[in-house]
PDB file of C-alpha atoms and ligand atoms in Angstrom:
ATOM      1  CA  MET A   1     109.137 103.681 100.079  1.00 81.00           C
ATOM      2  CA  ASP A   2     110.141 106.371 102.562  1.00 86.00           C
ATOM      3  CA  LEU A   3     113.215 104.312 103.448  1.00 88.00           C
ATOM      4  CA  GLY A   4     114.765 105.468 100.175  1.00 88.00           C
ATOM      5  CA  GLU A   5     117.909 103.604  99.183  1.00 89.00           C
ATOM      6  CA  ARG A   6     117.807 101.486 102.316  1.00 88.00           C
ATOM      7  CA  LEU A   7     114.823  99.667 100.840  1.00 83.00           C
ATOM      8  CA  LEU A   8     117.277  98.311  98.257  1.00 84.00           C
ATOM      9  CA  GLU A   9     119.135  96.494 101.061  1.00 83.00           C
ATOM     10  CA  LEU A  10     116.011  94.420 101.465  1.00 83.00           C
ATOM     11  CA  THR A  11     115.128  94.066  97.820  1.00 81.00           C
ATOM     12  CA  GLU A  12     118.548  92.525  97.121  1.00 83.00           C
ATOM     13  CA  LYS A  13     117.579  89.601  99.333  1.00 86.00           C
ATOM     14  CA  ILE A  14     113.942  89.111  98.426  1.00 87.00           C
ATOM     15  CA  LYS A  15     111.628  88.879  95.467  1.00 86.00           C
ATOM     16  CA  ILE A  16     108.622  91.152  95.485  1.00 85.00           C
ATOM     17  CA  GLY A  17     105.550  89.191  94.442  1.00 85.00           C
ATOM     18  CA  ASP A  18     102.998  91.980  94.291  1.00 82.00           C
ATOM     19  CA  PHE A  19     103.343  95.618  95.282  1.00 81.00           C
ATOM     20  CA  ALA A  20     100.596  97.925  94.092  1.00 75.00           C
ATOM     21  CA  LEU A  21     102.836 101.001  94.262  1.00 73.00           C
ATOM     22  CA  MET A  22     105.361  99.501  91.872  1.00 69.00           C
ATOM     23  CA  GLU A  23     104.783  99.602  88.159  1.00 63.00           C
ATOM     24  CA  GLU A  24     105.136  95.939  87.421  1.00 62.00           C
ATOM     25  CA  GLN A  25     102.777  93.490  89.075  1.00 64.00           C
ATOM     26  CA  LYS A  26     104.357  90.059  89.389  1.00 67.00           C
ATOM     27  CA  GLU A  27     101.998  88.236  91.664  1.00 65.00           C
ATOM     28  CA  THR A  28     103.123  84.726  92.520  1.00 72.00           C
ATOM     29  CA  GLU A  29     101.108  81.845  93.858  1.00 84.00           C
ATOM     30  CA  ASN A  30     102.417  81.798  97.390  1.00 91.00           C
ATOM     31  CA  PHE A  31     104.281  84.230  99.590  1.00 92.00           C
ATOM     32  CA  ASP A  32     106.706  83.901 102.490  1.00 94.00           C
ATOM     33  CA  VAL A  33     105.539  87.218 103.931  1.00 95.00           C
ATOM     34  CA  VAL A  34     102.534  89.378 103.120  1.00 95.00           C
ATOM     35  CA  PHE A  35     102.212  92.922 104.419  1.00 95.00           C
ATOM     36  CA  VAL A  36      98.629  94.153 104.579  1.00 96.00           C
ATOM     37  CA  GLU A  37      97.926  97.852 104.841  1.00 94.00           C
ATOM     38  CA  GLY A  38      94.472  99.397 105.194  1.00 94.00           C
ATOM     39  CA  THR A  39      91.151  98.201 106.534  1.00 93.00           C
ATOM     40  CA  PRO A  40      89.188  95.508 104.706  1.00 94.00           C
ATOM     41  CA  ILE A  41      85.827  97.156 104.088  1.00 91.00           C
ATOM     42  CA  THR A  42      84.052  95.638 101.094  1.00 90.00           C
ATOM     43  CA  PRO A  43      83.315  91.920 100.706  1.00 90.00           C
ATOM     44  CA  GLN A  44      86.001  91.914  97.986  1.00 91.00           C
ATOM     45  CA  ASN A  45      88.564  93.337 100.443  1.00 93.00           C
ATOM     46  CA  VAL A  46      87.690  90.671 102.980  1.00 95.00           C
ATOM     47  CA  ALA A  47      87.895  87.884 100.390  1.00 95.00           C
ATOM     48  CA  ARG A  48      91.252  89.240  99.215  1.00 93.00           C
ATOM     49  CA  VAL A  49      92.730  89.254 102.713  1.00 96.00           C
ATOM     50  CA  LYS A  50      91.459  85.723 103.390  1.00 97.00           C
ATOM     51  CA  ASP A  51      92.939  84.521 100.115  1.00 95.00           C
ATOM     52  CA  LEU A  52      96.297  86.154 100.927  1.00 94.00           C
ATOM     53  CA  ARG A  53      96.264  84.516 104.356  1.00 97.00           C
ATOM     54  CA  GLU A  54      95.866  81.115 102.756  1.00 96.00           C
ATOM     55  CA  ARG A  55      98.733  81.787 100.372  1.00 94.00           C
ATOM     56  CA  SER A  56     101.228  83.241 102.854  1.00 95.00           C
ATOM     57  CA  LYS A  57     103.422  81.749 105.582  1.00 96.00           C
ATOM     58  CA  ILE A  58     103.537  84.994 107.572  1.00 97.00           C
ATOM     59  CA  LEU A  59     100.963  87.773 107.454  1.00 98.00           C
ATOM     60  CA  VAL A  60     101.911  91.170 108.871  1.00 98.00           C
ATOM     61  CA  THR A  61      99.538  94.105 109.249  1.00 98.00           C
ATOM     62  CA  ILE A  62     100.986  97.596 109.030  1.00 97.00           C
ATOM     63  CA  GLY A  63      99.421 100.886 110.081  1.00 96.00           C
ATOM     64  CA  ALA A  64      96.588 101.922 112.359  1.00 95.00           C
ATOM     65  CA  CYS A  65      93.866 101.036 109.835  1.00 95.00           C
ATOM     66  CA  ALA A  66      94.948  97.428 109.362  1.00 96.00           C
ATOM     67  CA  CYS A  67      95.861  96.881 113.023  1.00 95.00           C
ATOM     68  CA  LEU A  68      93.104  98.783 114.824  1.00 93.00           C
ATOM     69  CA  GLY A  69      90.415  99.769 112.327  1.00 92.00           C
ATOM     70  CA  GLY A  70      91.872 103.283 112.210  1.00 91.00           C
ATOM     71  CA  ILE A  71      90.117 106.359 110.941  1.00 88.00           C
ATOM     72  CA  ALA A  72      87.549 104.321 108.999  1.00 88.00           C
ATOM     73  CA  GLU A  73      86.373 102.813 112.298  1.00 89.00           C
ATOM     74  CA  LEU A  74      85.101 106.248 113.369  1.00 88.00           C
ATOM     75  CA  LYS A  75      81.833 105.432 111.652  1.00 86.00           C
ATOM     76  CA  ASN A  76      81.237 102.441 113.947  1.00 89.00           C
ATOM     77  CA  TYR A  77      80.557 104.973 116.664  1.00 88.00           C
ATOM     78  CA  GLN A  78      78.164 107.071 114.584  1.00 86.00           C
ATOM     79  CA  ASP A  79      74.866 106.574 112.827  1.00 89.00           C
ATOM     80  CA  LYS A  80      76.430 104.794 109.843  1.00 86.00           C
ATOM     81  CA  GLU A  81      73.470 105.165 107.531  1.00 85.00           C
ATOM     82  CA  GLN A  82      73.219 108.876 108.223  1.00 87.00           C
ATOM     83  CA  ARG A  83      76.982 109.240 107.503  1.00 85.00           C
ATOM     84  CA  LEU A  84      76.555 107.423 104.207  1.00 86.00           C
ATOM     85  CA  ARG A  85      73.693 109.700 103.184  1.00 87.00           C
ATOM     86  CA  TYR A  86      75.843 112.696 104.086  1.00 87.00           C
ATOM     87  CA  VAL A  87      78.669 111.631 101.778  1.00 85.00           C
ATOM     88  CA  TYR A  88      76.836 109.992  98.870  1.00 87.00           C
ATOM     89  CA  LYS A  89      73.762 111.372  97.190  1.00 84.00           C
ATOM     90  CA  ASN A  90      73.071 108.054  95.557  1.00 86.00           C
ATOM     91  CA  PHE A  91      74.151 105.273  97.864  1.00 82.00           C
ATOM     92  CA  GLU A  92      72.141 102.388  96.476  1.00 84.00           C
ATOM     93  CA  GLY A  93      74.199  99.201  96.570  1.00 83.00           C
ATOM     94  CA  ILE A  94      77.035 100.675  98.635  1.00 83.00           C
ATOM     95  CA  ALA A  95      78.191  98.280 101.338  1.00 80.00           C
ATOM     96  CA  ASN A  96      78.318  99.999 104.719  1.00 86.00           C
ATOM     97  CA  PRO A  97      79.567  97.389 107.166  1.00 89.00           C
ATOM     98  CA  ASP A  98      81.035  97.844 110.634  1.00 90.00           C
ATOM     99  CA  ILE A  99      84.756  98.413 110.314  1.00 92.00           C
ATOM    100  CA  LYS A 100      87.014  95.756 111.781  1.00 93.00           C
ATOM    101  CA  PRO A 101      90.790  95.348 111.845  1.00 94.00           C
ATOM    102  CA  VAL A 102      92.374  92.614 109.745  1.00 97.00           C
ATOM    103  CA  LYS A 103      92.818  90.311 112.784  1.00 95.00           C
ATOM    104  CA  PHE A 104      89.037  90.086 113.025  1.00 95.00           C
ATOM    105  CA  TYR A 105      89.011  88.156 109.736  1.00 97.00           C
ATOM    106  CA  VAL A 106      92.287  86.229 109.672  1.00 97.00           C
ATOM    107  CA  LYS A 107      95.188  85.195 111.895  1.00 97.00           C
ATOM    108  CA  VAL A 108      97.832  87.911 112.022  1.00 97.00           C
ATOM    109  CA  ASP A 109     101.431  86.961 112.881  1.00 97.00           C
ATOM    110  CA  LEU A 110     102.781  90.449 113.519  1.00 97.00           C
ATOM    111  CA  GLU A 111     101.314  93.934 113.831  1.00 97.00           C
ATOM    112  CA  ILE A 112     103.376  97.032 113.054  1.00 97.00           C
ATOM    113  CA  PRO A 113     100.943  99.746 114.100  1.00 96.00           C
ATOM    114  CA  GLY A 114     101.021 103.529 113.778  1.00 96.00           C
ATOM    115  CA  CYS A 115      99.635 106.358 111.679  1.00 95.00           C
ATOM    116  CA  PRO A 116     101.904 106.491 109.837  1.00 94.00           C
ATOM    117  CA  ILE A 117     104.133 103.548 110.733  1.00 95.00           C
ATOM    118  CA  ASN A 118     107.628 104.304 111.991  1.00 94.00           C
ATOM    119  CA  LYS A 119     109.935 103.512 109.087  1.00 93.00           C
ATOM    120  CA  GLU A 120     112.819 102.490 111.377  1.00 93.00           C
ATOM    121  CA  GLU A 121     110.603  99.992 113.139  1.00 94.00           C
ATOM    122  CA  PHE A 122     109.406  98.657 109.790  1.00 94.00           C
ATOM    123  CA  PHE A 123     112.989  98.336 108.590  1.00 94.00           C
ATOM    124  CA  TRP A 124     114.255  96.301 111.533  1.00 93.00           C
ATOM    125  CA  ALA A 125     111.115  94.173 111.534  1.00 96.00           C
ATOM    126  CA  ALA A 126     111.468  93.527 107.794  1.00 94.00           C
ATOM    127  CA  LYS A 127     115.141  92.592 108.261  1.00 93.00           C
ATOM    128  CA  ASP A 128     114.176  90.070 110.943  1.00 95.00           C
ATOM    129  CA  LEU A 129     111.501  88.649 108.653  1.00 95.00           C
ATOM    130  CA  VAL A 130     114.022  88.283 105.845  1.00 92.00           C
ATOM    131  CA  ALA A 131     116.194  86.362 108.326  1.00 92.00           C
ATOM    132  CA  GLY A 132     113.241  84.087 109.074  1.00 91.00           C
ATOM    133  CA  VAL A 133     112.400  85.544 112.492  1.00 95.00           C
ATOM    134  CA  ILE A 134     109.110  87.083 113.529  1.00 96.00           C
ATOM    135  CA  PRO A 135     110.185  90.017 115.710  1.00 96.00           C
ATOM    136  CA  LYS A 136     108.496  91.050 118.925  1.00 94.00           C
ATOM    137  CA  ILE A 137     107.462  94.669 119.309  1.00 94.00           C
ATOM    138  CA  PRO A 138     108.653  95.816 122.773  1.00 94.00           C
ATOM    139  CA  GLN A 139     105.649  96.498 124.994  1.00 95.00           C
ATOM    140  CA  ARG A 140     106.612  99.895 126.371  1.00 96.00           C
ATOM    141  CA  PRO A 141     104.259 102.851 126.692  1.00 97.00           C
ATOM    142  CA  VAL A 142     104.654 106.083 124.742  1.00 98.00           C
ATOM    143  CA  CYS A 143     105.559 107.723 128.087  1.00 98.00           C
ATOM    144  CA  TYR A 144     108.819 105.732 128.132  1.00 97.00           C
ATOM    145  CA  GLU A 145     110.170 107.445 125.016  1.00 96.00           C
ATOM    146  CA  CYS A 146     108.528 110.737 125.898  1.00 98.00           C
ATOM    147  CA  GLN A 147     110.315 110.870 129.234  1.00 97.00           C
ATOM    148  CA  LEU A 148     113.643 109.831 127.692  1.00 97.00           C
ATOM    149  CA  LYS A 149     113.268 113.009 125.635  1.00 96.00           C
ATOM    150  CA  ARG A 150     112.661 114.927 128.864  1.00 96.00           C
ATOM    151  CA  ASN A 151     109.390 116.369 127.610  1.00 97.00           C
ATOM    152  CA  GLU A 152     107.198 118.230 130.017  1.00 96.00           C
ATOM    153  CA  CYS A 153     104.260 115.910 130.735  1.00 97.00           C
ATOM    154  CA  LEU A 154     101.094 117.119 129.017  1.00 96.00           C
ATOM    155  CA  LEU A 155      98.834 114.911 131.109  1.00 94.00           C
ATOM    156  CA  GLN A 156     100.140 116.470 134.283  1.00 93.00           C
ATOM    157  CA  LYS A 157      99.372 119.846 132.750  1.00 93.00           C
ATOM    158  CA  GLY A 158      95.760 118.720 132.268  1.00 92.00           C
ATOM    159  CA  GLU A 159      95.853 117.713 128.591  1.00 93.00           C
ATOM    160  CA  PRO A 160      94.271 114.426 127.522  1.00 92.00           C
ATOM    161  CA  CYS A 161      97.368 112.408 126.583  1.00 95.00           C
ATOM    162  CA  LEU A 162      96.909 108.642 126.143  1.00 96.00           C
ATOM    163  CA  GLY A 163     100.677 107.988 126.423  1.00 96.00           C
ATOM    164  CA  PRO A 164     100.564 105.834 129.589  1.00 96.00           C
ATOM    165  CA  SER A 165      98.283 103.228 127.992  1.00 95.00           C
ATOM    166  CA  MET A 166      99.463 103.233 124.373  1.00 96.00           C
ATOM    167  CA  LEU A 167     102.208 101.241 122.694  1.00 97.00           C
ATOM    168  CA  GLY A 168     105.423 103.198 122.205  1.00 96.00           C
ATOM    169  CA  GLY A 169     108.004 102.616 119.499  1.00 94.00           C
ATOM    170  CA  CYS A 170     107.066 105.715 117.562  1.00 95.00           C
ATOM    171  CA  GLY A 171     109.589 107.903 119.395  1.00 94.00           C
ATOM    172  CA  ALA A 172     106.761 109.939 120.959  1.00 97.00           C
ATOM    173  CA  PRO A 173     106.649 112.564 118.175  1.00 96.00           C
ATOM    174  CA  CYS A 174     103.293 113.958 119.277  1.00 97.00           C
ATOM    175  CA  PRO A 175     104.033 114.856 122.909  1.00 97.00           C
ATOM    176  CA  SER A 176     107.486 116.004 121.737  1.00 97.00           C
ATOM    177  CA  SER A 177     105.603 118.584 119.622  1.00 97.00           C
ATOM    178  CA  ALA A 178     103.329 119.495 122.550  1.00 96.00           C
ATOM    179  CA  TYR A 179     100.430 117.502 121.067  1.00 96.00           C
ATOM    180  CA  PRO A 180      98.837 114.810 123.252  1.00 96.00           C
ATOM    181  CA  CYS A 181      99.195 111.180 122.150  1.00 96.00           C
ATOM    182  CA  ASP A 182      95.956 109.953 120.522  1.00 94.00           C
ATOM    183  CA  GLY A 183      97.115 106.349 120.534  1.00 95.00           C
ATOM    184  CA  CYS A 184      97.621 105.653 116.841  1.00 96.00           C
ATOM    185  CA  ARG A 185      99.659 102.569 117.818  1.00 96.00           C
ATOM    186  CA  GLY A 186      96.870 101.122 119.905  1.00 94.00           C
ATOM    187  CA  PRO A 187      96.851  99.969 123.510  1.00 94.00           C
ATOM    188  CA  LEU A 188      99.695  98.085 125.145  1.00 94.00           C
ATOM    189  CA  LYS A 189      99.077  94.333 125.290  1.00 92.00           C
ATOM    190  CA  GLY A 190      97.122  93.467 128.410  1.00 88.00           C
ATOM    191  CA  MET A 191      96.348  97.114 129.171  1.00 89.00           C
ATOM    192  CA  ASN A 192      93.059  97.565 130.985  1.00 90.00           C
ATOM    193  CA  LEU A 193      91.675 100.580 129.153  1.00 90.00           C
ATOM    194  CA  ASN A 194      88.696 100.762 131.487  1.00 91.00           C
ATOM    195  CA  ASN A 195      90.995 101.367 134.456  1.00 91.00           C
ATOM    196  CA  PHE A 196      92.913 103.972 132.498  1.00 93.00           C
ATOM    197  CA  ASN A 197      89.647 105.606 131.529  1.00 92.00           C
ATOM    198  CA  ASN A 198      88.624 105.775 135.199  1.00 92.00           C
ATOM    199  CA  LYS A 199      91.985 107.282 136.181  1.00 92.00           C
ATOM    200  CA  LEU A 200      91.623 109.957 133.496  1.00 93.00           C
ATOM    201  CA  LYS A 201      88.329 110.918 135.096  1.00 93.00           C
ATOM    202  CA  GLU A 202      89.308 110.582 138.768  1.00 92.00           C
ATOM    203  CA  LEU A 203      92.799 112.055 138.665  1.00 91.00           C
ATOM    204  CA  TYR A 204      92.609 114.513 135.798  1.00 90.00           C
ATOM    205  CA  GLY A 205      88.947 115.466 135.663  1.00 90.00           C
ATOM    206  CA  PHE A 206      88.194 114.508 132.037  1.00 92.00           C
ATOM    207  CA  ASN A 207      84.615 113.645 131.210  1.00 93.00           C
ATOM    208  CA  GLN A 208      83.523 110.471 129.456  1.00 93.00           C
ATOM    209  CA  GLU A 209      82.476 112.190 126.242  1.00 91.00           C
ATOM    210  CA  GLU A 210      85.910 113.792 125.915  1.00 91.00           C
ATOM    211  CA  ILE A 211      87.696 110.481 126.488  1.00 92.00           C
ATOM    212  CA  ASP A 212      85.417 108.584 124.095  1.00 91.00           C
ATOM    213  CA  LEU A 213      86.055 111.104 121.326  1.00 91.00           C
ATOM    214  CA  ILE A 214      89.818 110.679 121.627  1.00 92.00           C
ATOM    215  CA  MET A 215      89.587 106.896 121.888  1.00 91.00           C
ATOM    216  CA  GLN A 216      87.482 106.795 118.711  1.00 90.00           C
ATOM    217  CA  ARG A 217      90.120 108.493 116.630  1.00 88.00           C
ATOM    218  CA  PHE A 218      92.209 105.451 115.784  1.00 89.00           C
ATOM    219  CA  GLY A 219      89.769 102.752 116.832  1.00 85.00           C
ATOM    220  CA  GLU A 220      90.772 102.088 120.454  1.00 85.00           C
ATOM    221  CA  LEU A 221      87.288 102.689 121.811  1.00 87.00           C
ATOM    222  CA  ASP A 222      86.040  99.177 121.084  1.00 83.00           C
ATOM    223  CA  ASP A 223      88.955  97.835 123.156  1.00 80.00           C
ATOM    224  CA  MET A 224      87.512  99.795 126.046  1.00 78.00           C
ATOM    225  CA  TYR A 225      83.933  98.774 125.488  1.00 74.00           C
ATOM    226  CA  PRO A 226      84.185  95.480 123.601  1.00 66.00           C
ATOM    227  CA  PRO A 227      81.245  95.459 121.158  1.00 56.00           C
ATOM    228  CA  PRO A 228      79.218  92.330 120.360  1.00 50.00           C
ATOM    229  CA  PRO A 229      80.825  90.262 117.576  1.00 51.00           C
ATOM    230  CA  ALA A 230      80.183  91.852 114.174  1.00 48.00           C
ATOM    231  CA  LYS A 231      78.335  89.987 111.478  1.00 46.00           C
ATOM    232  CA  PRO A 232      80.921  88.709 109.004  1.00 43.00           C
ATOM    233  CA  GLU A 233      78.834  89.524 105.929  1.00 44.00           C
ATOM    234  CA  ASN A 234      78.543  93.117 104.710  1.00 42.00           C
ATOM    235  CA  LYS A 235      75.181  94.800 104.826  1.00 44.00           C
ATOM    236  CA  ILE A 236      73.963  96.403 101.597  1.00 41.00           C
ATOM    237  CA  ILE A 237      71.974  99.573 102.172  1.00 40.00           C
ATOM    238  CA  LYS A 238      68.886  99.878 100.006  1.00 41.00           C
ATOM    239  CA  LYS A 239      67.518 103.242  99.040  1.00 39.00           C
TER     240      LYS A 239
HETATM  241  S1  SF4 B 301     103.123 113.878 127.782  1.00 69.34           S
HETATM  242 FE1  SF4 B 301     101.905 112.034 127.452  1.00 69.34          FE
HETATM  243  S2  SF4 B 301     103.389 110.538 126.684  1.00 69.34           S
HETATM  244 FE2  SF4 B 301     104.578 112.176 127.617  1.00 69.34          FE
HETATM  245  S3  SF4 B 301     104.911 111.492 129.733  1.00 69.34           S
HETATM  246 FE3  SF4 B 301     103.056 112.747 129.739  1.00 69.34          FE
HETATM  247  S4  SF4 B 301     101.387 111.281 129.524  1.00 69.34           S
HETATM  248 FE4  SF4 B 301     103.264 110.246 128.899  1.00 69.34          FE
HETATM  249  S1  SF4 B 302     102.776 109.683 120.202  1.00 69.34           S
HETATM  250 FE1  SF4 B 302     100.851 108.533 120.184  1.00 69.34          FE
HETATM  251  S2  SF4 B 302      99.623 109.389 118.484  1.00 69.34           S
HETATM  252 FE2  SF4 B 302     101.774 110.110 118.263  1.00 69.34          FE
HETATM  253  S3  SF4 B 302     102.755 108.648 116.869  1.00 69.34           S
HETATM  254 FE3  SF4 B 302     103.117 107.890 118.965  1.00 69.34          FE
HETATM  255  S4  SF4 B 302     101.409 106.492 119.449  1.00 69.34           S
HETATM  256 FE4  SF4 B 302     100.843 107.701 117.650  1.00 69.34          FE
END
């Protein structure tokens, strides 16, 4: 929606089957492309995403929550039951499962990560999809764009910036505003986060707790310490 009138360039060439933010819902039986935003949490969410997968040729996840688990995944690293009690006085019957990205449940053809996504990246990816091509997101670290902007390196100044290990394409807005990259676009493909973690400790003197807290923020931590496979069914907490 943030693309403004440019969105119309796309809508002239496609039919929108179902878009919750638009007034009219015109869901069709099958889709060429489905964009999924957000983390499937409840059993209904999971069933919905599985159903959409079956009815779509191409499934694309957009945003940190759908691609990585995002902010909701923070609770995986906490005492989940205690968190639930903190938020809800009466939590009987509330599902409180581990949070997993969409690719845990279904095959994903393309991920457009970020919190929020970069609208330019979405636009060119959507244009490729309209042309029948699944684009490839260039695997370059945030540092690449950060250095093109000639920013002073925060990591070298002793700030915990994840730029060397995280996927660029966002234009490095955070380090350009003197805020370290938290990795909302997730790790580069094939990146060994454990090695990066060790370098942050050896070369820059960060402690493990500090690194874990930053890596939790958008859900990268489980890429560093792969957890055991989650149970597919949601657990219902009883009072
Ligand atoms: S500030 Fe962060 S993103 Fe920029 S060059 Fe340094 S480590 Fe990389
Ligand atoms: S600089 Fe890092 S945290 Fe900021 S938008 Fe880019 S990937 Fe996300």
